[in-house]
Amino acid sequence: KQFDRSVTVKGLSQKEFKANIVLWPIKFAVASNDLNDLNKQIESNKKTIIEFLKENGIMEDEWTIPAPSINDKLANSYSNENMRFRYSANQTINVYSKNVELVRSAILNISTLNKKGILFRVNDYDSKAQYFFTNLNEVKPIMIEEATRKAREVALKFAKDSNSKLGKIKKARQGQFSISSRDQNTQHIKRVRVVSTVEYYLDD
């Protein structure tokens, strides 16, 4: 029955790290009544944005350009006959980079292209930059060690308060790692968290 006496405790390890990857979708829209003119606007805007990226140190292998999405309003049975432009297009240039700070600096400067007539789509749910932390395996060992140490500190205090001695580990369970942003304004700072649950034997 001596081995029936035990205490279960939890230890938390929580640390903040800078994101090491950024995905930045640059979306713009153009409209025209002439399809050829629409395509010219798309190509002109693409060229201007690519020049901007190069000027800001973003390399060619860090962006991709999928085909634009073009809408013909006359082909839409629900379209308004008094529409101003028949054709509209949305184009995205996806920046995927490990140079997070470099891209963040470019994001702050992107508004300068508004003066060149480029209409960016900034309110779409998928038009905001996303930040990722992919070095979890590198920080796992030290965080598990810290969580386990904190759990043992709690168990030692419990044993002392109950006039017992802390024995060996009876059972241990590592919780799942979670990664979240610090807050909405600092998406590039990631908060990594893990909770370890450890059960210790208690001796008289």
Tab-separated table of C-alpha atoms in Angstrom:
chain	number	residue	atom	x	y	z
A	1	LYS	CA	0.000	0.000	0.000
A	2	GLN	CA	2.976	2.216	0.381
A	3	PHE	CA	3.138	2.495	-3.415
A	4	ASP	CA	-0.482	3.683	-3.564
A	5	ARG	CA	0.575	7.054	-2.238
A	6	SER	CA	1.431	9.419	-5.054
A	7	VAL	CA	1.037	12.974	-6.250
A	8	THR	CA	0.357	14.189	-9.782
A	9	VAL	CA	1.760	17.566	-10.786
A	10	LYS	CA	2.096	19.666	-13.905
A	11	GLY	CA	5.017	21.724	-15.148
A	12	LEU	CA	4.737	24.484	-17.732
A	13	SER	CA	7.387	25.695	-20.158
A	14	GLN	CA	6.539	28.702	-22.283
A	15	LYS	CA	8.928	30.659	-24.499
A	16	GLU	CA	8.755	33.193	-27.302
A	17	PHE	CA	10.631	32.908	-30.585
A	18	LYS	CA	10.767	34.947	-33.750
A	19	ALA	CA	9.048	33.386	-36.749
A	20	ASN	CA	11.528	31.994	-39.265
A	21	ILE	CA	9.251	31.879	-42.325
A	22	VAL	CA	6.837	34.425	-43.770
A	23	LEU	CA	4.170	33.980	-46.444
A	24	TRP	CA	3.081	37.307	-47.933
A	25	PRO	CA	0.367	37.282	-50.609
A	26	ILE	CA	0.451	40.570	-52.541
A	27	LYS	CA	-2.973	40.921	-54.146
A	28	PHE	CA	-4.084	43.638	-56.535
A	29	ALA	CA	-7.152	44.275	-58.677
A	30	VAL	CA	-7.651	45.883	-62.096
A	31	ALA	CA	-10.706	46.552	-64.257
A	32	SER	CA	-11.391	47.479	-67.881
A	33	ASN	CA	-13.899	47.182	-70.690
A	34	ASP	CA	-11.224	45.820	-72.999
A	35	LEU	CA	-9.634	42.434	-72.341
A	36	ASN	CA	-6.324	43.349	-73.963
A	37	ASP	CA	-6.108	46.503	-71.865
A	38	LEU	CA	-6.894	44.447	-68.761
A	39	ASN	CA	-3.999	42.090	-69.487
A	40	LYS	CA	-1.677	45.045	-70.088
A	41	GLN	CA	-2.621	46.479	-66.686
A	42	ILE	CA	-1.921	43.149	-65.025
A	43	GLU	CA	1.508	42.831	-66.644
A	44	SER	CA	2.401	46.456	-65.857
A	45	ASN	CA	1.456	46.070	-62.187
A	46	LYS	CA	3.326	42.767	-61.934
A	47	LYS	CA	6.450	44.387	-63.363
A	48	THR	CA	6.214	47.307	-60.920
A	49	ILE	CA	5.754	45.014	-57.915
A	50	ILE	CA	8.630	42.734	-58.960
A	51	GLU	CA	10.898	45.763	-59.266
A	52	PHE	CA	9.776	46.823	-55.787
A	53	LEU	CA	10.583	43.374	-54.374
A	54	LYS	CA	14.037	43.387	-55.927
A	55	GLU	CA	14.728	46.878	-54.588
A	56	ASN	CA	13.846	45.619	-51.118
A	57	GLY	CA	16.264	42.699	-51.318
A	58	ILE	CA	13.719	39.938	-51.943
A	59	MET	CA	15.185	37.360	-54.315
A	60	GLU	CA	13.498	35.928	-57.406
A	61	ASP	CA	13.302	32.413	-55.953
A	62	GLU	CA	11.288	33.793	-53.031
A	63	TRP	CA	8.151	34.639	-55.015
A	64	THR	CA	5.709	32.828	-57.304
A	65	ILE	CA	3.053	34.247	-59.611
A	66	PRO	CA	-0.017	32.085	-60.337
A	67	ALA	CA	-2.449	32.836	-63.158
A	68	PRO	CA	-4.790	35.795	-62.549
A	69	SER	CA	-8.481	35.382	-61.829
A	70	ILE	CA	-10.481	37.205	-64.525
A	71	ASN	CA	-14.208	37.861	-64.332
A	72	ASP	CA	-16.466	38.749	-67.270
A	73	LYS	CA	-19.541	40.416	-65.808
A	74	LEU	CA	-21.565	39.912	-68.985
A	75	ALA	CA	-21.196	36.175	-68.486
A	76	ASN	CA	-22.727	36.542	-65.022
A	77	SER	CA	-26.520	36.348	-65.125
A	78	TYR	CA	-26.686	38.340	-61.902
A	79	SER	CA	-24.548	41.231	-63.156
A	80	ASN	CA	-25.771	44.829	-63.266
A	81	GLU	CA	-26.346	46.108	-66.810
A	82	ASN	CA	-25.202	49.589	-65.746
A	83	MET	CA	-21.801	48.295	-64.746
A	84	ARG	CA	-18.845	50.589	-65.368
A	85	PHE	CA	-16.339	47.894	-66.372
A	86	ARG	CA	-17.064	44.593	-68.067
A	87	TYR	CA	-13.849	42.852	-67.018
A	88	SER	CA	-12.176	42.691	-63.629
A	89	ALA	CA	-9.134	40.721	-62.506
A	90	ASN	CA	-7.411	39.751	-59.286
A	91	GLN	CA	-3.730	38.877	-59.332
A	92	THR	CA	-1.594	37.516	-56.488
A	93	ILE	CA	2.173	37.466	-56.107
A	94	ASN	CA	3.111	35.080	-53.304
A	95	VAL	CA	6.276	35.838	-51.362
A	96	TYR	CA	7.620	32.889	-49.331
A	97	SER	CA	10.821	33.718	-47.514
A	98	LYS	CA	13.051	32.892	-44.564
A	99	ASN	CA	14.205	36.517	-44.442
A	100	VAL	CA	11.370	37.540	-42.155
A	101	GLU	CA	12.696	40.947	-41.108
A	102	LEU	CA	13.491	41.846	-44.714
A	103	VAL	CA	9.948	41.025	-45.821
A	104	ARG	CA	8.449	42.857	-42.853
A	105	SER	CA	10.337	45.953	-43.908
A	106	ALA	CA	8.997	45.603	-47.461
A	107	ILE	CA	5.445	45.236	-46.156
A	108	LEU	CA	5.772	48.574	-44.380
A	109	ASN	CA	6.896	50.192	-47.645
A	110	ILE	CA	4.326	48.628	-49.982
A	111	SER	CA	2.017	51.644	-49.678
A	112	THR	CA	4.474	53.608	-51.818
A	113	LEU	CA	3.169	51.680	-54.817
A	114	ASN	CA	-0.299	53.175	-54.344
A	115	LYS	CA	1.115	56.364	-55.847
A	116	LYS	CA	1.796	54.376	-59.016
A	117	GLY	CA	-1.870	53.476	-59.371
A	118	ILE	CA	-1.798	49.928	-58.004
A	119	LEU	CA	-4.957	49.032	-56.079
A	120	PHE	CA	-4.072	46.446	-53.437
A	121	ARG	CA	-6.626	44.134	-51.873
A	122	VAL	CA	-5.695	44.400	-48.208
A	123	ASN	CA	-8.987	43.522	-46.522
A	124	ASP	CA	-9.366	39.994	-47.903
A	125	TYR	CA	-8.995	37.269	-45.287
A	126	ASP	CA	-6.185	35.665	-47.285
A	127	SER	CA	-4.252	38.840	-48.153
A	128	LYS	CA	-2.441	39.293	-44.848
A	129	ALA	CA	1.084	38.084	-44.204
A	130	GLN	CA	1.352	34.823	-42.276
A	131	TYR	CA	4.276	33.964	-40.036
A	132	PHE	CA	5.474	30.475	-39.102
A	133	PHE	CA	7.907	28.958	-36.620
A	134	THR	CA	9.295	25.665	-37.921
A	135	ASN	CA	12.242	25.111	-35.556
A	136	LEU	CA	10.204	23.268	-32.948
A	137	ASN	CA	12.458	20.200	-32.934
A	138	GLU	CA	15.403	22.385	-31.986
A	139	VAL	CA	13.723	23.820	-28.872
A	140	LYS	CA	11.805	20.730	-27.750
A	141	PRO	CA	14.533	19.195	-25.528
A	142	ILE	CA	15.200	22.313	-23.463
A	143	MET	CA	11.503	23.053	-23.051
A	144	ILE	CA	10.662	19.494	-21.971
A	145	GLU	CA	13.532	19.662	-19.481
A	146	GLU	CA	12.207	22.934	-18.066
A	147	ALA	CA	8.618	21.673	-17.825
A	148	THR	CA	9.768	18.498	-16.038
A	149	ARG	CA	11.940	20.485	-13.635
A	150	LYS	CA	9.066	22.801	-12.745
A	151	ALA	CA	6.793	19.817	-12.179
A	152	ARG	CA	9.344	18.323	-9.784
A	153	GLU	CA	9.584	21.643	-7.895
A	154	VAL	CA	5.840	21.563	-7.324
A	155	ALA	CA	5.970	17.917	-6.234
A	156	LEU	CA	8.812	18.625	-3.783
A	157	LYS	CA	6.821	21.419	-2.175
A	158	PHE	CA	3.763	19.188	-1.900
A	159	ALA	CA	5.826	16.414	-0.316
A	160	LYS	CA	7.339	18.847	2.178
A	161	ASP	CA	3.958	20.298	3.120
A	162	SER	CA	2.557	16.795	3.654
A	163	ASN	CA	5.547	15.614	5.725
A	164	SER	CA	6.505	13.108	3.052
A	165	LYS	CA	9.491	12.414	0.873
A	166	LEU	CA	9.345	12.536	-2.868
A	167	GLY	CA	9.935	9.142	-4.438
A	168	LYS	CA	10.549	7.955	-7.965
A	169	ILE	CA	8.451	8.812	-10.978
A	170	LYS	CA	5.424	6.581	-11.250
A	171	LYS	CA	4.116	7.904	-14.542
A	172	ALA	CA	4.935	10.818	-16.856
A	173	ARG	CA	3.152	12.295	-19.819
A	174	GLN	CA	4.391	15.014	-22.120
A	175	GLY	CA	1.674	17.300	-23.398
A	176	GLN	CA	1.371	18.531	-26.960
A	177	PHE	CA	3.363	21.553	-28.037
A	178	SER	CA	1.254	24.534	-29.068
A	179	ILE	CA	2.397	27.490	-31.178
A	180	SER	CA	0.484	30.762	-31.261
A	181	SER	CA	1.153	34.399	-32.014
A	182	ARG	CA	1.922	36.703	-29.121
A	183	ASP	CA	-1.026	38.917	-30.179
A	184	GLN	CA	-2.709	40.354	-33.272
A	185	ASN	CA	-0.141	43.139	-33.612
A	186	THR	CA	2.948	40.939	-33.318
A	187	GLN	CA	2.166	37.957	-35.499
A	188	HIS	CA	5.890	37.486	-36.183
A	189	ILE	CA	6.537	36.625	-32.524
A	190	LYS	CA	5.462	33.066	-31.745
A	191	ARG	CA	4.669	31.722	-28.301
A	192	VAL	CA	5.567	28.052	-27.839
A	193	ARG	CA	3.996	26.202	-24.901
A	194	VAL	CA	4.110	22.701	-23.442
A	195	VAL	CA	2.823	21.162	-20.204
A	196	SER	CA	4.323	17.997	-18.733
A	197	THR	CA	2.300	15.877	-16.316
A	198	VAL	CA	4.302	13.772	-13.864
A	199	GLU	CA	3.130	11.423	-11.119
A	200	TYR	CA	5.556	10.762	-8.241
A	201	TYR	CA	5.486	8.200	-5.447
A	202	LEU	CA	5.370	9.608	-1.941
A	203	ASP	CA	7.408	7.965	0.869
A	204	ASP	CA	7.124	8.389	4.610
